[in-house]
mmCIF file of N, CA and C in Angstrom:
data_model
loop_
_atom_site.group_PDB
_atom_site.id
_atom_site.type_symbol
_atom_site.label_atom_id
_atom_site.label_comp_id
_atom_site.label_asym_id
_atom_site.label_seq_id
_atom_site.Cartn_x
_atom_site.Cartn_y
_atom_site.Cartn_z
ATOM 1 N N UNK A 1 37.522 108.874 108.638
ATOM 2 C CA UNK A 1 38.236 107.971 107.911
ATOM 3 C C UNK A 1 39.325 107.124 109.228
ATOM 4 N N UNK A 2 40.425 107.345 108.994
ATOM 5 C CA UNK A 2 40.832 106.685 109.897
ATOM 6 C C UNK A 2 41.652 105.039 109.155
ATOM 7 N N UNK A 3 41.236 103.931 108.556
ATOM 8 C CA UNK A 3 41.144 103.239 107.707
ATOM 9 C C UNK A 3 41.660 103.280 106.637
ATOM 10 N N UNK A 4 42.743 101.973 107.563
ATOM 11 C CA UNK A 4 44.432 102.070 106.487
ATOM 12 C C UNK A 4 43.973 102.481 104.685
ATOM 13 N N UNK A 5 43.087 101.745 104.207
ATOM 14 C CA UNK A 5 42.492 102.433 102.642
ATOM 15 C C UNK A 5 42.392 103.552 102.308
ATOM 16 N N UNK A 6 42.081 104.426 103.665
ATOM 17 C CA UNK A 6 42.033 106.081 103.000
ATOM 18 C C UNK A 6 42.907 106.617 103.490
ATOM 19 N N UNK A 7 43.566 106.033 103.401
ATOM 20 C CA UNK A 7 45.388 107.163 104.132
ATOM 21 C C UNK A 7 46.679 106.002 102.818
ATOM 22 N N UNK A 8 46.143 105.513 101.459
ATOM 23 C CA UNK A 8 47.297 104.866 100.960
ATOM 24 C C UNK A 8 48.431 106.339 99.869
ATOM 25 N N UNK A 9 47.766 107.049 100.254
ATOM 26 C CA UNK A 9 48.863 108.504 100.193
ATOM 27 C C UNK A 9 48.233 109.491 100.190
ATOM 28 N N UNK A 10 49.315 110.727 99.910
ATOM 29 C CA UNK A 10 49.660 111.821 100.786
ATOM 30 C C UNK A 10 49.675 112.971 100.418
ATOM 31 N N UNK A 11 49.506 114.128 100.814
ATOM 32 C CA UNK A 11 48.909 115.632 99.701
ATOM 33 C C UNK A 11 50.542 115.826 99.353
ATOM 34 N N UNK A 12 51.457 115.010 100.249
ATOM 35 C CA UNK A 12 52.609 116.910 100.046
ATOM 36 C C UNK A 12 53.645 115.772 99.931
ATOM 37 N N UNK A 13 54.702 115.320 99.576
ATOM 38 C CA UNK A 13 56.089 114.895 99.837
ATOM 39 C C UNK A 13 56.440 114.204 101.036
ATOM 40 N N UNK A 14 56.142 115.548 101.766
ATOM 41 C CA UNK A 14 56.866 115.071 103.318
ATOM 42 C C UNK A 14 55.311 115.333 104.501
ATOM 43 N N UNK A 15 55.307 114.640 104.785
ATOM 44 C CA UNK A 15 54.019 114.703 105.661
ATOM 45 C C UNK A 15 54.501 113.894 107.130
ATOM 46 N N UNK A 16 53.993 114.546 108.384
ATOM 47 C CA UNK A 16 54.307 113.405 109.845
ATOM 48 C C UNK A 16 52.361 113.883 109.668
ATOM 49 N N UNK A 17 51.896 112.653 110.125
ATOM 50 C CA UNK A 17 51.110 113.260 110.924
ATOM 51 C C UNK A 17 50.256 111.973 111.929
ATOM 52 N N UNK A 18 50.236 112.137 112.860
ATOM 53 C CA UNK A 18 49.677 110.931 113.798
ATOM 54 C C UNK A 18 50.857 109.690 113.736
ATOM 55 N N UNK A 19 52.538 109.553 113.620
ATOM 56 C CA UNK A 19 52.631 108.663 112.977
ATOM 57 C C UNK A 19 52.987 108.204 111.870
ATOM 58 N N UNK A 20 52.179 108.951 110.591
ATOM 59 C CA UNK A 20 52.407 108.346 109.810
ATOM 60 C C UNK A 20 53.527 109.801 108.471
ATOM 61 N N UNK A 21 54.330 108.757 108.365
ATOM 62 C CA UNK A 21 55.383 109.056 107.515
ATOM 63 C C UNK A 21 55.152 109.214 106.077
ATOM 64 N N UNK A 22 55.926 110.603 104.661
ATOM 65 C CA UNK A 22 55.142 110.380 103.267
ATOM 66 C C UNK A 22 56.742 110.772 102.819
ATOM 67 N N UNK A 23 57.082 110.647 102.037
ATOM 68 C CA UNK A 23 58.477 110.813 101.572
ATOM 69 C C UNK A 23 59.222 110.396 100.260
ATOM 70 N N UNK A 24 58.257 109.586 99.528
ATOM 71 C CA UNK A 24 59.232 109.270 98.716
ATOM 72 C C UNK A 24 58.226 110.181 97.084
ATOM 73 N N UNK A 25 58.089 110.455 96.005
ATOM 74 C CA UNK A 25 57.768 111.287 95.453
ATOM 75 C C UNK A 25 56.167 111.460 94.423
ATOM 76 N N UNK A 26 55.998 109.889 94.891
ATOM 77 C CA UNK A 26 54.350 109.211 95.460
ATOM 78 C C UNK A 26 53.972 109.494 95.824
ATOM 79 N N UNK A 27 54.303 110.517 96.649
ATOM 80 C CA UNK A 27 53.026 110.818 98.172
ATOM 81 C C UNK A 27 52.180 109.020 98.787
ATOM 82 N N UNK A 28 53.012 108.524 98.586
ATOM 83 C CA UNK A 28 52.974 107.223 99.508
ATOM 84 C C UNK A 28 53.555 107.004 100.789
ATOM 85 N N UNK A 29 52.440 106.524 102.016
ATOM 86 C CA UNK A 29 53.303 106.707 103.245
ATOM 87 C C UNK A 29 53.974 105.354 102.818
ATOM 88 N N UNK A 30 55.432 106.203 103.468
ATOM 89 C CA UNK A 30 56.887 105.169 103.292
ATOM 90 C C UNK A 30 56.825 104.554 104.593
ATOM 91 N N UNK A 31 56.237 105.305 106.099
ATOM 92 C CA UNK A 31 56.905 105.226 107.117
ATOM 93 C C UNK A 31 55.866 105.030 108.367
ATOM 94 N N UNK A 32 55.510 104.230 109.271
ATOM 95 C CA UNK A 32 54.527 104.171 110.167
ATOM 96 C C UNK A 32 54.770 103.760 111.273
ATOM 97 N N UNK A 33 54.472 104.684 112.312
ATOM 98 C CA UNK A 33 55.399 104.806 113.949
ATOM 99 C C UNK A 33 54.219 105.229 114.896
ATOM 100 N N UNK A 34 53.782 104.046 115.711
ATOM 101 C CA UNK A 34 52.637 103.536 116.016
ATOM 102 C C UNK A 34 53.325 102.949 117.405
ATOM 103 N N UNK A 35 54.030 103.471 117.798
ATOM 104 C CA UNK A 35 54.787 102.412 118.843
ATOM 105 C C UNK A 35 54.087 102.880 120.207
ATOM 106 N N UNK A 36 53.653 101.671 121.178
ATOM 107 C CA UNK A 36 53.028 102.452 122.325
ATOM 108 C C UNK A 36 51.949 103.388 122.589
ATOM 109 N N UNK A 37 51.149 103.633 121.626
ATOM 110 C CA UNK A 37 49.887 103.789 121.578
ATOM 111 C C UNK A 37 48.602 103.443 121.717
ATOM 112 N N UNK A 38 48.191 101.862 122.470
ATOM 113 C CA UNK A 38 46.986 101.496 123.196
ATOM 114 C C UNK A 38 46.201 101.030 121.533
ATOM 115 N N UNK A 39 47.297 100.899 120.709
ATOM 116 C CA UNK A 39 46.606 100.534 119.466
ATOM 117 C C UNK A 39 45.592 98.295 120.047
ATOM 118 N N UNK A 40 44.895 98.327 119.293
ATOM 119 C CA UNK A 40 44.025 96.935 120.044
ATOM 120 C C UNK A 40 43.588 96.064 118.405
ATOM 121 N N UNK A 41 43.474 95.455 118.900
ATOM 122 C CA UNK A 41 42.274 94.287 117.489
ATOM 123 C C UNK A 41 43.159 93.486 116.414
ATOM 124 N N UNK A 42 42.804 93.458 115.239
ATOM 125 C CA UNK A 42 44.501 92.777 114.597
ATOM 126 C C UNK A 42 44.830 93.592 113.362
ATOM 127 N N UNK A 43 45.317 93.396 112.390
ATOM 128 C CA UNK A 43 46.307 93.851 111.530
ATOM 129 C C UNK A 43 45.540 93.712 110.269
ATOM 130 N N UNK A 44 44.815 94.959 109.632
ATOM 131 C CA UNK A 44 44.109 94.489 108.500
ATOM 132 C C UNK A 44 44.614 94.246 107.438
ATOM 133 N N UNK A 45 44.556 93.401 106.401
ATOM 134 C CA UNK A 45 44.847 93.047 105.327
ATOM 135 C C UNK A 45 45.312 94.202 104.662
ATOM 136 N N UNK A 46 43.832 95.256 104.647
ATOM 137 C CA UNK A 46 44.445 96.058 103.350
ATOM 138 C C UNK A 46 45.697 96.968 103.965
ATOM 139 N N UNK A 47 46.821 96.566 104.744
ATOM 140 C CA UNK A 47 47.949 97.196 105.054
ATOM 141 C C UNK A 47 48.762 96.756 103.603
ATOM 142 N N UNK A 48 48.451 95.514 103.058
ATOM 143 C CA UNK A 48 49.057 95.038 101.764
ATOM 144 C C UNK A 48 49.061 95.844 100.560
ATOM 145 N N UNK A 49 47.829 97.063 101.000
ATOM 146 C CA UNK A 49 48.260 97.935 99.437
ATOM 147 C C UNK A 49 48.829 99.794 99.274
ATOM 148 N N UNK A 50 49.918 99.351 101.074
ATOM 149 C CA UNK A 50 50.506 100.544 101.472
ATOM 150 C C UNK A 50 51.823 100.410 100.845
ATOM 151 N N UNK A 51 52.393 100.157 99.562
ATOM 152 C CA UNK A 51 52.912 99.137 98.216
ATOM 153 C C UNK A 51 54.859 99.939 99.173
ATOM 154 N N UNK A 52 54.572 101.113 98.949
ATOM 155 C CA UNK A 52 55.680 101.890 99.176
ATOM 156 C C UNK A 52 56.462 101.930 101.139
ATOM 157 N N UNK A 53 56.079 101.034 101.806
ATOM 158 C CA UNK A 53 56.273 100.773 103.420
ATOM 159 C C UNK A 53 57.566 100.271 103.174
ATOM 160 N N UNK A 54 58.435 101.301 103.900
ATOM 161 C CA UNK A 54 59.768 100.672 104.235
ATOM 162 C C UNK A 54 59.516 100.517 106.040
ATOM 163 N N UNK A 55 59.791 101.556 106.627
ATOM 164 C CA UNK A 55 59.348 100.701 108.174
ATOM 165 C C UNK A 55 58.318 100.952 109.084
ATOM 166 N N UNK A 56 57.580 99.782 109.341
ATOM 167 C CA UNK A 56 56.678 99.586 110.742
ATOM 168 C C UNK A 56 56.626 99.816 111.444
ATOM 169 N N UNK A 57 56.717 100.376 112.763
ATOM 170 C CA UNK A 57 57.128 100.108 113.701
ATOM 171 C C UNK A 57 55.185 99.775 114.547
ATOM 172 N N UNK A 58 54.992 98.663 115.124
ATOM 173 C CA UNK A 58 53.414 99.266 115.838
ATOM 174 C C UNK A 58 54.033 98.198 117.285
ATOM 175 N N UNK A 59 55.235 98.521 117.847
ATOM 176 C CA UNK A 59 55.340 97.537 119.175
ATOM 177 C C UNK A 59 54.510 98.434 120.281
ATOM 178 N N UNK A 60 54.630 97.072 120.859
ATOM 179 C CA UNK A 60 53.911 97.997 122.577
ATOM 180 C C UNK A 60 52.880 98.259 122.124
ATOM 181 N N UNK A 61 52.396 97.451 121.710
ATOM 182 C CA UNK A 61 50.195 97.818 121.460
ATOM 183 C C UNK A 61 49.973 96.205 121.597
ATOM 184 N N UNK A 62 48.653 96.079 121.564
ATOM 185 C CA UNK A 62 48.093 94.927 121.772
ATOM 186 C C UNK A 62 47.235 94.221 120.669
ATOM 187 N N UNK A 63 48.016 94.368 119.539
ATOM 188 C CA UNK A 63 47.103 93.761 118.870
ATOM 189 C C UNK A 63 47.620 92.389 118.424
ATOM 190 N N UNK A 64 46.571 91.871 117.999
ATOM 191 C CA UNK A 64 46.617 90.355 117.931
ATOM 192 C C UNK A 64 46.499 89.505 116.766
ATOM 193 N N UNK A 65 45.777 88.183 116.938
ATOM 194 C CA UNK A 65 45.541 87.778 114.940
ATOM 195 C C UNK A 65 46.917 87.913 114.484
ATOM 196 N N UNK A 66 46.915 86.902 113.419
ATOM 197 C CA UNK A 66 47.782 86.827 112.714
ATOM 198 C C UNK A 66 48.231 87.986 111.362
ATOM 199 N N UNK A 67 49.437 88.318 111.088
ATOM 200 C CA UNK A 67 50.530 88.932 110.300
ATOM 201 C C UNK A 67 49.801 88.188 109.204
ATOM 202 N N UNK A 68 49.234 89.952 108.083
ATOM 203 C CA UNK A 68 48.520 89.414 106.977
ATOM 204 C C UNK A 68 49.358 89.166 106.297
ATOM 205 N N UNK A 69 48.980 87.723 105.047
ATOM 206 C CA UNK A 69 49.771 87.951 104.387
ATOM 207 C C UNK A 69 50.359 88.495 102.978
ATOM 208 N N UNK A 70 49.153 89.471 102.732
ATOM 209 C CA UNK A 70 48.869 90.610 101.688
ATOM 210 C C UNK A 70 50.678 91.774 101.941
ATOM 211 N N UNK A 71 50.988 91.680 103.306
ATOM 212 C CA UNK A 71 52.543 92.469 103.182
ATOM 213 C C UNK A 71 54.151 91.787 103.025
ATOM 214 N N UNK A 72 53.491 90.928 102.544
ATOM 215 C CA UNK A 72 54.911 90.333 101.479
ATOM 216 C C UNK A 72 54.608 91.622 100.600
ATOM 217 N N UNK A 73 53.212 91.941 99.854
ATOM 218 C CA UNK A 73 53.944 92.783 98.658
ATOM 219 C C UNK A 73 55.242 93.893 99.354
ATOM 220 N N UNK A 74 55.345 94.116 100.302
ATOM 221 C CA UNK A 74 56.204 95.060 100.481
ATOM 222 C C UNK A 74 57.688 94.831 100.092
ATOM 223 N N UNK A 75 57.878 94.865 98.987
ATOM 224 C CA UNK A 75 59.477 95.028 98.649
ATOM 225 C C UNK A 75 60.853 95.896 99.107
ATOM 226 N N UNK A 76 59.492 97.450 99.621
ATOM 227 C CA UNK A 76 60.858 98.124 100.201
ATOM 228 C C UNK A 76 61.259 98.105 101.777
ATOM 229 N N UNK A 77 60.700 97.058 102.328
ATOM 230 C CA UNK A 77 60.227 97.255 103.388
ATOM 231 C C UNK A 77 62.139 96.983 104.536
ATOM 232 N N UNK A 78 62.228 97.484 105.117
ATOM 233 C CA UNK A 78 64.019 97.936 105.625
ATOM 234 C C UNK A 78 63.693 97.105 107.433
ATOM 235 N N UNK A 79 62.582 98.162 107.809
ATOM 236 C CA UNK A 79 61.824 97.583 109.613
ATOM 237 C C UNK A 79 60.690 97.280 109.409
ATOM 238 N N UNK A 80 60.762 96.498 110.359
ATOM 239 C CA UNK A 80 59.299 95.891 110.948
ATOM 240 C C UNK A 80 58.974 95.828 111.898
ATOM 241 N N UNK A 81 58.914 96.158 113.488
ATOM 242 C CA UNK A 81 58.792 96.268 114.493
ATOM 243 C C UNK A 81 57.576 96.175 115.043
ATOM 244 N N UNK A 82 57.098 94.877 115.470
ATOM 245 C CA UNK A 82 55.886 93.926 116.444
ATOM 246 C C UNK A 82 55.843 93.920 117.592
ATOM 247 N N UNK A 83 57.170 94.073 118.511
ATOM 248 C CA UNK A 83 57.426 93.460 119.401
ATOM 249 C C UNK A 83 56.829 93.419 120.684
ATOM 250 N N UNK A 84 56.347 93.609 121.292
ATOM 251 C CA UNK A 84 55.469 92.956 122.582
ATOM 252 C C UNK A 84 53.817 93.270 122.275
ATOM 253 N N UNK A 85 53.314 92.209 121.120
ATOM 254 C CA UNK A 85 52.120 92.155 120.325
ATOM 255 C C UNK A 85 51.837 90.895 120.780
ATOM 256 N N UNK A 86 50.843 90.329 120.328
ATOM 257 C CA UNK A 86 50.217 89.040 120.070
ATOM 258 C C UNK A 86 49.301 88.743 118.873
ATOM 259 N N UNK A 87 50.948 88.987 118.213
ATOM 260 C CA UNK A 87 50.969 88.602 116.560
ATOM 261 C C UNK A 87 51.272 86.617 116.431
ATOM 262 N N UNK A 88 50.690 86.508 115.430
ATOM 263 C CA UNK A 88 51.286 84.883 115.158
ATOM 264 C C UNK A 88 51.585 85.117 113.578
ATOM 265 N N UNK A 89 52.331 84.061 113.143
ATOM 266 C CA UNK A 89 52.469 83.991 112.268
ATOM 267 C C UNK A 89 54.002 84.086 111.488
ATOM 268 N N UNK A 90 54.360 83.980 109.941
ATOM 269 C CA UNK A 90 55.255 84.279 109.727
ATOM 270 C C UNK A 90 55.390 84.896 108.620
ATOM 271 N N UNK A 91 56.795 85.866 108.273
ATOM 272 C CA UNK A 91 57.086 86.996 107.475
ATOM 273 C C UNK A 91 56.584 85.908 106.006
ATOM 274 N N UNK A 92 56.806 86.551 104.614
ATOM 275 C CA UNK A 92 57.126 86.164 103.813
ATOM 276 C C UNK A 92 58.725 85.995 103.513
ATOM 277 N N UNK A 93 58.894 84.644 102.825
ATOM 278 C CA UNK A 93 60.735 85.448 102.880
ATOM 279 C C UNK A 93 61.135 86.213 101.542
ATOM 280 N N UNK A 94 59.942 86.763 101.013
ATOM 281 C CA UNK A 94 60.293 87.664 99.731
ATOM 282 C C UNK A 94 60.046 89.030 100.196
ATOM 283 N N UNK A 95 59.584 89.417 101.255
ATOM 284 C CA UNK A 95 59.460 90.407 101.884
ATOM 285 C C UNK A 95 60.686 91.953 101.707
ATOM 286 N N UNK A 96 60.537 92.832 102.158
ATOM 287 C CA UNK A 96 62.376 93.496 102.369
ATOM 288 C C UNK A 96 63.157 93.470 100.644
#
């Protein structure tokens, strides 16, 4: 496990596990807090499948590449923190 596609839903209405939080009635991931945990590589486009995302904090890691355009589907997003990484690109104006 550990791939984004394998955690698009949660088994209960509130779960906190390794920085993943599920709080909506559909048991989907709504909050991801993986700040300063040594992540590297790129943000996978599969993140766009996590449609209920409200809050994402990936700050202070070593993530590079571009911000996936697929996250433009996150219509509920309130917080997007990727400070202190090596990301490039822009966010969709329709996000959140």
